[in-house]
Coordinates of C-alpha atoms in Angstrom, one line a residue:
M1 CA 0.0 0.0 0.0
Q2 CA 1.4 3.4 -1.0
P3 CA 0.4 6.7 0.5
F4 CA -1.8 9.0 -1.5
E5 CA -2.8 6.6 -4.3
G6 CA -6.0 7.3 -6.2
E7 CA -7.6 10.3 -7.7
G8 CA -7.8 13.7 -6.2
P9 CA -6.3 15.0 -2.9
A10 CA -6.2 12.7 0.1
V11 CA -8.1 14.0 3.1
V12 CA -6.0 13.9 6.3
G13 CA -7.6 14.3 9.7
H14 CA -5.1 16.4 11.7
R15 CA -5.0 14.7 15.1
G16 CA -8.2 12.9 14.0
A17 CA -11.3 15.0 14.2
P18 CA -10.6 17.2 17.2
R19 CA -13.8 19.2 16.9
V20 CA -15.8 16.0 17.4
A21 CA -13.7 14.2 20.0
P22 CA -10.5 14.9 22.0
E23 CA -7.5 15.1 19.7
N24 CA -5.2 12.2 19.3
T25 CA -7.7 9.6 20.7
P26 CA -9.4 6.6 19.2
A27 CA -12.6 8.5 19.1
A28 CA -11.1 11.4 17.1
F29 CA -9.5 9.0 14.6
A30 CA -12.8 7.0 14.2
A31 CA -14.7 10.3 13.7
A32 CA -12.2 11.4 11.0
A33 CA -12.6 8.1 9.2
E34 CA -16.4 8.4 9.4
A35 CA -16.2 11.9 8.0
G36 CA -14.3 10.7 5.0
A37 CA -10.7 11.1 5.9
A38 CA -8.4 8.6 4.1
W39 CA -5.6 9.4 6.5
V40 CA -5.0 10.7 10.0
E41 CA -2.0 12.5 11.5
L42 CA -1.0 11.8 15.1
D43 CA 1.8 13.0 17.4
A44 CA 4.3 10.6 19.0
R45 CA 6.3 11.3 22.1
R46 CA 8.1 9.2 24.7
A47 CA 6.9 8.6 28.2
A48 CA 9.2 8.3 31.2
D49 CA 9.3 4.5 30.8
G50 CA 10.2 4.8 27.1
T51 CA 6.8 3.9 25.8
V52 CA 5.7 5.8 22.7
V53 CA 2.5 7.7 23.5
V54 CA 0.3 9.9 21.4
H55 CA 0.1 13.5 22.5
H56 CA 0.6 16.8 20.7
D57 CA 2.1 19.0 23.5
P58 CA 5.3 18.2 25.5
V59 CA 3.3 18.8 28.7
T60 CA -0.1 17.6 30.0
A61 CA -2.9 20.0 30.9
D62 CA -1.5 20.3 34.4
G63 CA 1.9 21.5 33.1
L64 CA 4.0 18.4 33.8
A65 CA 6.1 17.0 31.0
I66 CA 5.0 13.9 29.1
V67 CA 8.5 12.5 29.5
S68 CA 8.2 12.8 33.3
R69 CA 5.3 10.3 33.6
S70 CA 4.9 6.6 32.8
A71 CA 2.6 5.4 30.1
A72 CA 0.3 4.0 32.9
E73 CA 0.1 7.5 34.6
L74 CA -0.5 9.1 31.2
A75 CA -3.3 6.6 30.4
Q76 CA -5.2 7.9 33.5
L77 CA -5.1 11.4 31.8
G78 CA -6.4 10.1 28.5
V79 CA -3.1 9.7 26.8
W80 CA -2.9 6.6 24.6
E81 CA 0.0 4.4 23.7
L82 CA 0.9 4.5 20.0
G83 CA 0.7 0.7 19.6
A84 CA -2.8 0.6 21.0
I85 CA -3.9 3.5 18.7
L86 CA -2.4 1.8 15.6
D87 CA -4.1 -1.5 16.4
G88 CA -7.5 0.0 17.0
L89 CA -7.8 2.2 13.9
P90 CA -10.5 1.5 11.3
P91 CA -9.2 -0.8 8.5
G92 CA -7.4 0.9 5.6
L93 CA -7.0 4.2 7.3
G94 CA -3.6 5.7 6.5
V95 CA -1.5 7.1 9.3
D96 CA 1.1 9.8 9.4
V97 CA 3.1 9.5 12.6
E98 CA 4.7 12.8 13.5
C99 CA 7.7 12.3 15.7
K100 CA 7.9 15.2 18.2
N101 CA 11.6 15.8 18.8
F102 CA 12.3 19.5 19.3
P103 CA 15.5 20.9 20.7
G104 CA 14.5 22.8 23.8
H105 CA 11.5 20.6 24.7
P106 CA 11.7 18.5 27.8
D107 CA 11.5 15.3 25.8
Y108 CA 14.2 16.2 23.2
D109 CA 16.2 13.1 22.4
E110 CA 19.4 13.8 20.4
D111 CA 19.9 10.0 20.0
D112 CA 16.5 9.7 18.2
A113 CA 15.3 6.8 20.2
L114 CA 11.8 7.9 19.5
A115 CA 12.3 7.6 15.7
H116 CA 13.7 4.1 16.2
Q117 CA 10.8 3.0 18.4
V118 CA 8.3 4.4 16.0
A119 CA 10.0 2.6 13.1
A120 CA 9.8 -0.7 15.0
L121 CA 6.1 -0.2 15.8
L122 CA 5.3 0.6 12.1
A123 CA 7.5 -2.2 10.8
A124 CA 5.6 -4.7 13.0
R125 CA 2.4 -3.6 11.3
A126 CA 3.7 -3.4 7.7
G127 CA 1.0 -4.3 5.2
V128 CA -1.8 -3.6 7.6
R129 CA -2.4 0.0 6.4
P130 CA -0.4 2.8 4.6
F131 CA 2.0 4.7 6.8
M132 CA 4.2 7.7 6.5
T133 CA 6.3 9.5 9.1
S134 CA 7.0 13.2 9.6
S135 CA 8.9 15.6 11.8
F136 CA 10.0 19.2 12.0
N137 CA 13.4 18.0 13.1
P138 CA 15.5 17.3 9.9
V139 CA 17.8 14.8 11.8
T140 CA 14.7 12.9 12.9
V141 CA 13.4 12.8 9.4
A142 CA 16.8 11.5 8.2
V143 CA 16.8 8.7 10.8
L144 CA 13.2 7.7 9.9
A145 CA 14.1 7.7 6.2
Q146 CA 17.1 5.5 6.9
V147 CA 15.6 2.9 9.3
L148 CA 12.3 2.7 7.6
P149 CA 13.0 3.1 3.9
A150 CA 9.7 1.5 2.7
V151 CA 7.7 4.2 4.5
P152 CA 7.8 7.7 3.1
A153 CA 9.3 10.3 5.5
G154 CA 8.0 13.8 5.5
Q155 CA 9.8 17.0 6.4
L156 CA 7.4 19.4 8.1
Y157 CA 7.6 22.9 6.8
V158 CA 9.3 25.4 9.2
E159 CA 7.3 28.7 9.1
G160 CA 9.1 31.5 7.4
L161 CA 11.5 29.3 5.4
A162 CA 11.4 29.8 1.6
T163 CA 9.8 26.8 -0.2
E164 CA 13.0 26.2 -2.3
A165 CA 15.1 26.0 0.9
A166 CA 12.5 23.7 2.6
I167 CA 12.6 21.4 -0.4
G168 CA 16.4 21.3 -0.3
I169 CA 16.4 20.4 3.4
A170 CA 13.8 17.7 2.8
A171 CA 15.8 16.2 -0.1
Q172 CA 19.0 16.2 2.0
Q173 CA 17.3 14.3 4.7
G174 CA 15.8 11.6 2.4
A175 CA 12.3 12.9 2.8
R176 CA 9.9 12.0 0.1
V177 CA 7.2 14.5 1.2
L178 CA 7.4 18.2 2.2
C179 CA 4.4 18.9 4.4
A180 CA 3.7 22.6 3.9
P181 CA 0.8 24.6 5.4
A182 CA -1.6 26.6 3.3
S183 CA 0.1 29.7 4.7
A184 CA 3.4 28.9 3.0
R185 CA 4.3 32.2 1.5
D186 CA 5.5 31.1 -1.9
L187 CA 3.6 28.0 -2.8

């Protein structure tokens, strides 16, 4: 299965359907699929015990870092493990796993353990559904492209960067996709 096959644009539910259900949850992803999304995007981070969890922000609503709590503690706050999310998605729904690995964030990992763990989780589910990976961090994109060559890696567009420069960075890192927002100034 290859990403974005078929006619017309692929509809991607960003964090699922967050206006219908809490973002990055099974309910949000199911709602996105029911609304016609062919793909969903979700955000991967590491918990204190090394488990990959799905949460957009580096901190929970109470201000504590995701990386300072175990997956079991985070589950009590409604934060799901990536493996459980992937296993519970509607059949055929494509998934873009965004690896959150920003310098300056409490969970920044210069060894890219998150990328390797995400790659292992996706490789274990190869052929089940289409996947792609993405990150704002070019080094993380390069690691994902290298360790998971059958899955397209996407470089997320850094606001304010000229599109030509963004394309160059993406190409250098082995990305097959440049994920640019509608606000990109020169697209």
